[in-house]
Coordinates of C-alpha atoms in Angstrom, one line a residue:
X11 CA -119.7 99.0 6.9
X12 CA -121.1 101.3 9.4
X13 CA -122.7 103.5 6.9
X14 CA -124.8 100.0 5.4
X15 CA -126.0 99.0 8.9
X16 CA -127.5 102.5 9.3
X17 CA -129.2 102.0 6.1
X18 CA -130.1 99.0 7.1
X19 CA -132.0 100.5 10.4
X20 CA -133.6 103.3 8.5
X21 CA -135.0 100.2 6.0
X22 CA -136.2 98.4 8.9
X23 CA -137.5 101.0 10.1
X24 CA -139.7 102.0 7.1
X25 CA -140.4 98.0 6.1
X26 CA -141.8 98.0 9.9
X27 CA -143.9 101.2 8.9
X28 CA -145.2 100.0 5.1
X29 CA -145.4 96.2 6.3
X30 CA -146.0 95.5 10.0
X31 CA -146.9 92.2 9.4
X32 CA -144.0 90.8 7.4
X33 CA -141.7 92.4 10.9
X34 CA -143.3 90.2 12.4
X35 CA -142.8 87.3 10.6
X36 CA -139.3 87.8 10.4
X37 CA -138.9 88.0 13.9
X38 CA -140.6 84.6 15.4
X39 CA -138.5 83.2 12.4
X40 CA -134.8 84.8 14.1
X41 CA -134.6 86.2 10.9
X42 CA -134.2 89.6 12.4
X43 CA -134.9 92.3 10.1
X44 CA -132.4 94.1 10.7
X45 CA -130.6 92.1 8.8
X46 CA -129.9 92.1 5.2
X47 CA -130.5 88.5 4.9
X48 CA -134.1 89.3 7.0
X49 CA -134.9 92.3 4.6
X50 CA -134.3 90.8 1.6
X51 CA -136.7 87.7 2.9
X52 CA -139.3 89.7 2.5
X53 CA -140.8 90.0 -1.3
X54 CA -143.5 92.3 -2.7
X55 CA -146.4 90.3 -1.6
X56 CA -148.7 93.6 -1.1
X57 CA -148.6 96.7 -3.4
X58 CA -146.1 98.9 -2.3
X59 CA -147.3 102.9 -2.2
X60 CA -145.2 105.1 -4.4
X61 CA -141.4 106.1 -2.9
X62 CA -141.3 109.0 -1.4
X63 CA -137.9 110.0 -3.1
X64 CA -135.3 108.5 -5.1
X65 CA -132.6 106.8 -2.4
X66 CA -136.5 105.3 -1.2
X67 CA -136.8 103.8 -5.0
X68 CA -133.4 101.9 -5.2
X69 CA -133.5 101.0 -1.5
X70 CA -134.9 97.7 -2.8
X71 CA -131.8 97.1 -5.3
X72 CA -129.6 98.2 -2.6
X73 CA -130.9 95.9 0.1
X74 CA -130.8 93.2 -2.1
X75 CA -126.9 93.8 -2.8
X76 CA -126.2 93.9 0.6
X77 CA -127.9 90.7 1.5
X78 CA -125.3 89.3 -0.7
X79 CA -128.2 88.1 -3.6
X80 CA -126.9 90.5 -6.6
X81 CA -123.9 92.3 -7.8
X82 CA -123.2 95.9 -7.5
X83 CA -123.2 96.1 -11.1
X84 CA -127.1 94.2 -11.1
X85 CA -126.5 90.7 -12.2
X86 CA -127.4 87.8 -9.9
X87 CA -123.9 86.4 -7.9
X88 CA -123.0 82.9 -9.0
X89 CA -123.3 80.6 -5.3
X90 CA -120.7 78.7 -3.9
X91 CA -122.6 76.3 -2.1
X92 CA -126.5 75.5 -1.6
X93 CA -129.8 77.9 -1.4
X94 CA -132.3 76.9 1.4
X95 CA -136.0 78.2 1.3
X96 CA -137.7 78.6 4.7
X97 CA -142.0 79.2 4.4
X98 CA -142.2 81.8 7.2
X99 CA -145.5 82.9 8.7
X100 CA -147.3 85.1 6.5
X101 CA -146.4 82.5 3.4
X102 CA -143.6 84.7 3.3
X103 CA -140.4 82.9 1.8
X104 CA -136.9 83.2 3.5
X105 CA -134.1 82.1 0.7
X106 CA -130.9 81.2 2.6
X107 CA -127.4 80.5 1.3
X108 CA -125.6 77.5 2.7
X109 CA -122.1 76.3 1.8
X110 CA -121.7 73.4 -0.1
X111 CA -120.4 70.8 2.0
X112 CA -118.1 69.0 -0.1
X113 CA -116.7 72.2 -0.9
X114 CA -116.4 72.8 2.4
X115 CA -114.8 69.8 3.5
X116 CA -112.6 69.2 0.3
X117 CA -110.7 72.7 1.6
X118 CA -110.4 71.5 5.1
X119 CA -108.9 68.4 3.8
X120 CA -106.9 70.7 1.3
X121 CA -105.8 72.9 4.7
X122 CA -104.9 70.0 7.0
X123 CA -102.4 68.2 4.0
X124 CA -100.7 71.2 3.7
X125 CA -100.1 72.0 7.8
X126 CA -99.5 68.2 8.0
X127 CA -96.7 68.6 5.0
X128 CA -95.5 71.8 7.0
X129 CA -95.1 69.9 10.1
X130 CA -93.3 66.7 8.6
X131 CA -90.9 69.2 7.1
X132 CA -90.2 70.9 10.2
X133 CA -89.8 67.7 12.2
X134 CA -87.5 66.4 9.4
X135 CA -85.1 69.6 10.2
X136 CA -85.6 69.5 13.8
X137 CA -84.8 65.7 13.8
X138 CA -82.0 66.2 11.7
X139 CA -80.2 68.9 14.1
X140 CA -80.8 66.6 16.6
X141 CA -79.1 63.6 15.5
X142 CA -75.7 64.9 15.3
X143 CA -73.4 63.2 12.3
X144 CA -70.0 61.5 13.2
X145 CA -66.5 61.8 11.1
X146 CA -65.9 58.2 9.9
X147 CA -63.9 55.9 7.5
X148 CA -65.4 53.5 5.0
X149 CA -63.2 50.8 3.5
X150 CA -64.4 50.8 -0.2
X151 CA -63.6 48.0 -2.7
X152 CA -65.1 48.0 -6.1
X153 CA -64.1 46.2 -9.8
X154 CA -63.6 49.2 -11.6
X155 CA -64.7 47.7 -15.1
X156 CA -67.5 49.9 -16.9
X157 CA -67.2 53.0 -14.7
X158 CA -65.1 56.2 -15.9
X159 CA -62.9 56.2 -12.2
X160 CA -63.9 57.2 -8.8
X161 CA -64.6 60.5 -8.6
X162 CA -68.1 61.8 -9.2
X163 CA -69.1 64.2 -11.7
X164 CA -71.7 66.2 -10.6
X165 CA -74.4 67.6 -12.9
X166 CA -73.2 65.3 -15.3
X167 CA -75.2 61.8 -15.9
X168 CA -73.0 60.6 -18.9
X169 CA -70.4 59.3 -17.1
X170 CA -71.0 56.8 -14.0
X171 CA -69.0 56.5 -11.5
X172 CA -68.2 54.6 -8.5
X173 CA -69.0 57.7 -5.9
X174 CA -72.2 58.5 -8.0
X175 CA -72.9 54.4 -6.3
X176 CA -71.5 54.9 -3.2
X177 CA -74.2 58.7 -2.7
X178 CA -77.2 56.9 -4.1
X179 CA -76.3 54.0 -1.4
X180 CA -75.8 56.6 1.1
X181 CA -79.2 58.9 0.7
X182 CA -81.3 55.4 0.4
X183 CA -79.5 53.8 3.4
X184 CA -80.7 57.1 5.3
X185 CA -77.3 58.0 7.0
X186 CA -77.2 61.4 5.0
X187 CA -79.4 64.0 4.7
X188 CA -80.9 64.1 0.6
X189 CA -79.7 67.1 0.3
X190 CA -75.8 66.1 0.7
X191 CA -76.1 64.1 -2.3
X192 CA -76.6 67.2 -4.4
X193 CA -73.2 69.1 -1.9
X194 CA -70.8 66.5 -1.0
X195 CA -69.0 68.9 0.5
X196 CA -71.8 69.5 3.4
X197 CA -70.6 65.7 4.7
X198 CA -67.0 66.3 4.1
X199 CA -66.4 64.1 2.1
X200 CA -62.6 62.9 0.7
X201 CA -61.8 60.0 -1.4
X202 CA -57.5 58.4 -0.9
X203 CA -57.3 58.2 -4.4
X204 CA -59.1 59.5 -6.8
X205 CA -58.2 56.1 -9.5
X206 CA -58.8 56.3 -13.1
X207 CA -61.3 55.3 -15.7
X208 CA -61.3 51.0 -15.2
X209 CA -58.9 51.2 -12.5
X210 CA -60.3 48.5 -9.6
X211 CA -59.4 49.0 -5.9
X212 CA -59.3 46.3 -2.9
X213 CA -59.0 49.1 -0.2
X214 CA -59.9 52.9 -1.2
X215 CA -60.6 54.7 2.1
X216 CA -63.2 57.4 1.8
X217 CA -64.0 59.9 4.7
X218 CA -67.4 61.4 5.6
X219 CA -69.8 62.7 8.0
X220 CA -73.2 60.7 8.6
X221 CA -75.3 59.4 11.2
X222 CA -74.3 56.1 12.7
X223 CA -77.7 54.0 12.0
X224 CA -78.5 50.7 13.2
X225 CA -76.7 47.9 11.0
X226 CA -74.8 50.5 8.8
X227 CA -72.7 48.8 6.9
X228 CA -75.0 46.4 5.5
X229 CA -78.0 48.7 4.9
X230 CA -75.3 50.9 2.6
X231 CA -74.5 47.6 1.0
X232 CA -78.0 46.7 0.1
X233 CA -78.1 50.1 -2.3
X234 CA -74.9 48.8 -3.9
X235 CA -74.7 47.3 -7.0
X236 CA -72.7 43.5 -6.9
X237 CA -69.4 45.3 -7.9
X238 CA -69.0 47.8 -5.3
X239 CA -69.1 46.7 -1.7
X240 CA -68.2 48.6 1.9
X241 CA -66.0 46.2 3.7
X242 CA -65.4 48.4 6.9
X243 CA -66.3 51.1 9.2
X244 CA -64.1 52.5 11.6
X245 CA -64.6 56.3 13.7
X246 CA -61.8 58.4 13.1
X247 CA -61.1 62.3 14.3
X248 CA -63.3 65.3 13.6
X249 CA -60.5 66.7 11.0
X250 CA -59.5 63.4 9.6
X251 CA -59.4 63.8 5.9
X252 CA -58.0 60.6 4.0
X253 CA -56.5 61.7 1.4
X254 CA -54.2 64.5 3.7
X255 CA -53.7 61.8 6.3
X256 CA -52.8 59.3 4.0
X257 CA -48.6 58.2 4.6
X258 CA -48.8 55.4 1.5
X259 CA -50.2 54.1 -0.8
X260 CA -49.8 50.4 -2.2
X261 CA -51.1 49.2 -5.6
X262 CA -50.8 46.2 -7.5
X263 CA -50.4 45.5 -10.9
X264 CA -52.3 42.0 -12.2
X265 CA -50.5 41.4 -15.7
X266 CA -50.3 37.9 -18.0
X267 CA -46.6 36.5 -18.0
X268 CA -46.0 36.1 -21.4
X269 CA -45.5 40.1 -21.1
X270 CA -41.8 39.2 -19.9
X271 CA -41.1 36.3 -23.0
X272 CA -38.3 38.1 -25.2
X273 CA -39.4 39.7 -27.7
X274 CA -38.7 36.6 -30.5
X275 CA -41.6 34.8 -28.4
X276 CA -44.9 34.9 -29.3
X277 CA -46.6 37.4 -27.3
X278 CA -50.1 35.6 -27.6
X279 CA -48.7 32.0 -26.2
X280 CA -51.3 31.3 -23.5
X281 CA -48.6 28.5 -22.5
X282 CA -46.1 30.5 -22.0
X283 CA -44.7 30.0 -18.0
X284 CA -42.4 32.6 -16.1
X285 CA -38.9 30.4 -15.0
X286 CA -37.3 31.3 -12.1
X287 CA -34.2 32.9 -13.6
X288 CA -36.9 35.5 -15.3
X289 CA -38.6 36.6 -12.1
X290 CA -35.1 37.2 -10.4
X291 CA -34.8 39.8 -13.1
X292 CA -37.7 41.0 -13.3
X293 CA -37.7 41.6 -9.6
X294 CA -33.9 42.5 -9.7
X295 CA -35.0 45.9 -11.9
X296 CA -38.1 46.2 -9.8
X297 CA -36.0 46.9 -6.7
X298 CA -34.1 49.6 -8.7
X299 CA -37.1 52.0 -8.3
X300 CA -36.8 51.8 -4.4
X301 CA -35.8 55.5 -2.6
X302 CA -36.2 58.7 -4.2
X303 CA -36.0 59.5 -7.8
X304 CA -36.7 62.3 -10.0
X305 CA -40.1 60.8 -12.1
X306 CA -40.4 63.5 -14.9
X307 CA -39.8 60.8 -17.6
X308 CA -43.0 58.6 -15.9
X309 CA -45.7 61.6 -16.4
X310 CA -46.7 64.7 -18.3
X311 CA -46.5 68.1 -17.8
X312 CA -43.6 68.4 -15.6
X313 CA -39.8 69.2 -16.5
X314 CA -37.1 67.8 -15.1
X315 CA -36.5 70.7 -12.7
X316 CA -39.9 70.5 -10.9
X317 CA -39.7 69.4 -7.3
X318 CA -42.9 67.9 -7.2
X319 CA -41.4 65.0 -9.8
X320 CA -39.3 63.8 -7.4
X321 CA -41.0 60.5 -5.2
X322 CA -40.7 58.2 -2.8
X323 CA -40.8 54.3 -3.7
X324 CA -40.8 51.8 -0.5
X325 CA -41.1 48.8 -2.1
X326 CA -41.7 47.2 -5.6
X327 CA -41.7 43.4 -6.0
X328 CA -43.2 40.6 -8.1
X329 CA -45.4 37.9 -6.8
X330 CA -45.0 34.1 -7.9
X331 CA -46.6 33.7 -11.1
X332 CA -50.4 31.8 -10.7
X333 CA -52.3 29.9 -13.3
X334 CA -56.1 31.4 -14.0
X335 CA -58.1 30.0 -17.2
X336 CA -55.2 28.2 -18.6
X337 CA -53.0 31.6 -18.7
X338 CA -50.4 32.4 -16.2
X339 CA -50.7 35.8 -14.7
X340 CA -48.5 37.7 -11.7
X341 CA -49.0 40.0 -9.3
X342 CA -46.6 43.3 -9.4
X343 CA -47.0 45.5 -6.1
X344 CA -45.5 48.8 -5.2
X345 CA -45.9 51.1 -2.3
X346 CA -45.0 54.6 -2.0
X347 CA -45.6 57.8 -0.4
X348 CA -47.7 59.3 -3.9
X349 CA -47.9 58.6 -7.0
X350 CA -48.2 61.0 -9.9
X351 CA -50.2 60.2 -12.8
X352 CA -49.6 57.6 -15.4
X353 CA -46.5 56.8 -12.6
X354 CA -47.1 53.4 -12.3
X355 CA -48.0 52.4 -15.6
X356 CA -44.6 53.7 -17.3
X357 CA -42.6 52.5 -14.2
X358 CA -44.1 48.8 -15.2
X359 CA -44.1 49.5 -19.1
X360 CA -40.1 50.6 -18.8
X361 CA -39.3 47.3 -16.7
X362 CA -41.1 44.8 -19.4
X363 CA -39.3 46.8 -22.5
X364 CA -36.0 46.0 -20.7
X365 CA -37.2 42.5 -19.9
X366 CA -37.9 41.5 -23.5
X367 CA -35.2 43.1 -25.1
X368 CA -36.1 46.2 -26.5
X369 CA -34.6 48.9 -24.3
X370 CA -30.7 48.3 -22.0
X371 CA -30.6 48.2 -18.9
X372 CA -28.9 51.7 -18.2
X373 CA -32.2 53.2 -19.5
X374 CA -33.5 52.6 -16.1
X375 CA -30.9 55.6 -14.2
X376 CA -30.9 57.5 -17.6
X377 CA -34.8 58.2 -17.3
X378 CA -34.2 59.6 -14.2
X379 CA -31.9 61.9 -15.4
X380 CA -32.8 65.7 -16.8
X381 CA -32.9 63.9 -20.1
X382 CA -35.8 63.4 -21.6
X383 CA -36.8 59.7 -22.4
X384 CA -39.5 57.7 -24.1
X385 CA -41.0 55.7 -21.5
X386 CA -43.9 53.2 -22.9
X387 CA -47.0 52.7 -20.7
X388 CA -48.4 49.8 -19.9
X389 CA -52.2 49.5 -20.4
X390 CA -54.7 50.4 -17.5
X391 CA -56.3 46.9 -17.1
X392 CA -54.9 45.2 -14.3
X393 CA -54.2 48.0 -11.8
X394 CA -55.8 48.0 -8.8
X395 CA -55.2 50.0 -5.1
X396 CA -54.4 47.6 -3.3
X397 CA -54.0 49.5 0.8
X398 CA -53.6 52.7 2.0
X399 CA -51.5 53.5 4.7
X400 CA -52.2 55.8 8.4
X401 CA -49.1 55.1 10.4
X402 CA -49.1 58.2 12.0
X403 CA -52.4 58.7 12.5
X404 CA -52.5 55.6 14.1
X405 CA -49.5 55.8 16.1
X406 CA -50.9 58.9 17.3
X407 CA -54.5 58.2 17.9
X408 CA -54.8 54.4 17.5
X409 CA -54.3 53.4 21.3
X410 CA -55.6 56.7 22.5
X411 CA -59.0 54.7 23.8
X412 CA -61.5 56.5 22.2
X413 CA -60.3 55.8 18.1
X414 CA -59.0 52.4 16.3
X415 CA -56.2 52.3 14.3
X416 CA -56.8 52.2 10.4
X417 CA -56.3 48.6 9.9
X418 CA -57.9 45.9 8.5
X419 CA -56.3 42.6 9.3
X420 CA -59.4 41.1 10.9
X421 CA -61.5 41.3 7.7
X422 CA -58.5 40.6 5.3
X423 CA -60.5 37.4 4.2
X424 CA -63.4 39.1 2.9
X425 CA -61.0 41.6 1.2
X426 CA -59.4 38.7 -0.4
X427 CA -62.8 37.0 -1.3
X428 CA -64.0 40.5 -2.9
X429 CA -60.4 39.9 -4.9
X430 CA -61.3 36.4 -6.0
X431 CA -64.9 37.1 -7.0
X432 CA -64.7 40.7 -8.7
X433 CA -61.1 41.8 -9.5
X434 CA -59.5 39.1 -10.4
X435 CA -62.3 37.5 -12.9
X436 CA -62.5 40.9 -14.3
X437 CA -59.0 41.1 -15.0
X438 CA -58.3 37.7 -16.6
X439 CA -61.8 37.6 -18.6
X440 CA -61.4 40.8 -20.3
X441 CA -57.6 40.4 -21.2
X442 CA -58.3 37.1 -22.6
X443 CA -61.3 38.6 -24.9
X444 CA -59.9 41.8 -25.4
X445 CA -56.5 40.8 -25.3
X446 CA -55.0 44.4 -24.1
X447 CA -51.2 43.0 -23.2
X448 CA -50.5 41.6 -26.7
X449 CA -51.9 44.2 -28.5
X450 CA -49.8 46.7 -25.9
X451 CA -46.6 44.7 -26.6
X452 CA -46.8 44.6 -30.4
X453 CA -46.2 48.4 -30.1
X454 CA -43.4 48.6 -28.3
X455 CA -41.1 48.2 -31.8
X456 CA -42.2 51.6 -32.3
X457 CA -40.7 53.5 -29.3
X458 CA -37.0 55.1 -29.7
X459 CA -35.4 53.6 -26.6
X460 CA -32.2 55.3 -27.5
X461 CA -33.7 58.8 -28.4
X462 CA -33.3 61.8 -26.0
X463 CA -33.4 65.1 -25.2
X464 CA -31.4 67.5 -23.1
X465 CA -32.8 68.9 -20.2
X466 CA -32.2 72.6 -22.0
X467 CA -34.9 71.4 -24.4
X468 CA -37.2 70.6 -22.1
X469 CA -40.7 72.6 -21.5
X470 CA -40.0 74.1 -18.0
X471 CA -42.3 77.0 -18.3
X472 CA -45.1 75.1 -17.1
X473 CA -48.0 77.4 -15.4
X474 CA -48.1 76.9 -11.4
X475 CA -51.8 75.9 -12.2
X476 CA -51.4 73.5 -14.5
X477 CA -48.9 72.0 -11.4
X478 CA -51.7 71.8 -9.1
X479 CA -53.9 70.5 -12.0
X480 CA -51.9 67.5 -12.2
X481 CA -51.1 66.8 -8.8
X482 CA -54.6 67.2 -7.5
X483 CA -55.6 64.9 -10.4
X484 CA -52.9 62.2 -9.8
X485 CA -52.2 61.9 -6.3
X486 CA -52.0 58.3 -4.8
X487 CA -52.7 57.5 -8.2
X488 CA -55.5 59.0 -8.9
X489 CA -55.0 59.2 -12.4
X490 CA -53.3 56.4 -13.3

């Protein structure tokens, strides 16, 4: 650069000597000429005398190129914006460039998007460190008709499920960052139970990390389709997780009646109406399950040896019989600690093969037992989680002032009313169009009730992995 601004003295110099009168043009103008925009002002008006060498004959070209008006390799630059010509003194002509000024203002709109993008974005982040997120409990119920269970898949958009809801909900209610969508695991996140493809529930617990918003509950709910609903929101310890935490689980099982008729009834009689005598023994076999009992026979993939098949049943009852649509239908519950998957199902599969005469009695101990037994499973539609159960969280950190015990009996009316207006339709309206029971019950002439298999014969060598598989997969009836 320094070499070009002494070139550019020695032409001014010499323009000042050949053409004292265009100088001074250029200089009442504030041209300078000195400059290269000055210089190259000034066009052969006069005849010039013959250069005295041959740097003095391209001094022309090279001015020119300096003053920004050609490129080095001759041809004329292509402007960028607008030339102004200026009549100077002399009728000399000054040709200036000036940028365009839409140009000009279209990249200063251009520059301040982007640094206003830039400082949304950092606010966003700053803002989101500063609104610290809280470890809480949502009380879920959902009818589990036309999703494929609770648990999302992620990556994977052919199968929808109720969490894939519940996110969507979450990200659009704005009490967790976008972003946590994609990572569940950044809002530590744990479903109770992770239920199976149909399966409804009337209190799944889920437990997460998000920022306690304004009217919480009922913004999530707005982003929730009819089906799926949060019923509850209750703080709960930084290293709650609900499925850990969990003491018991309760489901219920929503079946039509005429599934305990003997098996010389019709097993389509809409009519049909559970006596007295027949709950008593339905309920009578029921109560067999209670305590602890070796459940190899009520799964797959474990042998009778495996610790892990042994459970805990509290309680397992049936309900008075109640009249929907003009077919009677009860209510079978059972609580215990865990339940492995498919549990449930065969549990209430075994009782109504007993009930209508297919299977004895003594079936019931002998399935517990290290043989191995054909146990029938009743069909999917109809269960539902019904509660799960914290009572040593709560004993613990219930009354402790700053936490509330994980109980719901304050809102048990619009738990009920969910019941009423999702589950319970969707139960009784698809069995009676898709009729699942009957169809169910005209197979169970083909199980061997008196068929078994010595515990010798049994498949013990199952992997530790495949173990976990299962248990991770069917906890609280996750599978089922």
């Amino acid at each position: 650069m320094g070499g070009i601004c002494y070139m550019l003295r020695c032409a001014g110099q010499r323009l000042a000597t050949l053409y004292p009168g265009a100088v001074a043009a250029a200089g009442r103008t504030g041209t300078g000429i000195g400059s290269c925009r000055g210089i190259a002002a000034v066009p052969p008006l006069w005849p010039l005398p013959a250069p005295s060498s041959r740097a003095e004959a391209a001094l022309p070209h090279r001015l020119l190129e300096a003053a920004g008006t050609v490129g080095r390799a001759g041809a004329p630059r292509q402007p960028q914006g607008s030339m102004a010509t200026a009549l100077l003194d002399g009728g000399v002509k000054e040709t200036e460039f000036r940028p365009n000024q839409e140009e000009r203002k279209r990249k200063q709109v251009s520059g301040e998007n982007q640094q206003a993008g830039k400082r949304l974005k950092e606010e966003a982040e700053e803002q989101s460190k500063k609104r610290p997120k809280r470890k809480v409990v949502l009380l879920l119920a959902y009818s589990g008709k036309g999703y494929h269970g609770m648990q999302r898949n992620v990556g994977s958009s052919q199968f929808k499920t109720i969490e894939d809801e519940l996110v969507k909900a979450l990200v659009k209610a704005e009490c967790i960052p976008e972003n946590h969508g994609d990572d569940m695991r950044k809002m530590s996140f744990q479903r109770c139970a992770r239920t199976d493809k149909g399966v409804s529930a009337a209190g799944q617990i889920v437990s997460l990390k998000l920022w306690l918003i304004d009217n919480l509950v009922d913004k999530i709910n707005e982003h929730l389709p009819p089906g799926i609903k949060i019923l509850g929101l209750k703080r709960v310890t930084g290293r709650f997780n609900s499925k850990n935490t969990c003491d018991a689980r309760t489901y219920f099982y929503m079946l039509p009646t005429f599934a305990f008729a003997h098996k010389d009834h019709d097993s389509q009689d809409k009519g049909y109406r559970l006596s007295s005598e027949a709950l008593s023994h339905v309920n009578r076999l029921l109560a067999s399950y209670k305590g602890t009992h070796n459940f190899h026979n009520f799964t797959s993939g474990k042998g009778p040896r495996d610790p892990s098949a042994k459970r805990y049943i509290m309680e397992m009852y049936c309900e008075e019989p109640f009249v929907r649509q003009g077919m009677e239908f009860a209510v079978l519950k059972v609580k215990g600690q865990s339940f492995m998957m498919h549990q449930i199902r065969k549990m209430i599969g075994l009782v109504i093969a007993v009930v209508r005469g297919y299977a004895a009695e003594s079936i019931m101990v002998r399935s517990w037992g290290e043989e191995k037994v054909d146990v029938p499973k009743a069909p999917g539609l109809g269960l539902v989680l019904d509660t799960v159960h914290f009572e040593k969280y709560n004993n613990r950190f219930g009354n402790d002032g700053v936490h509330e015990a994980l109980e719901w009996h304050d809102i048990e009316e619009q738990i009920m009313g969910f019941k009423e207006d999702y589950i319970y339709p969707t139960i009784v309206k698809t069995e009676i169009e898709e009729q699942s029971m009957a169809s169910w019950l005209s197979t169970l002439p083909i199980h061997d009730f008196s068929a078994t298999a010595s515990g010798d014969q049994l498949n013990e060598n199952h992997s530790e992995k495949t173990s976990a598989d299962l248990d991770e997969g069917s906890d609280g009836g996750d599978s089922d």
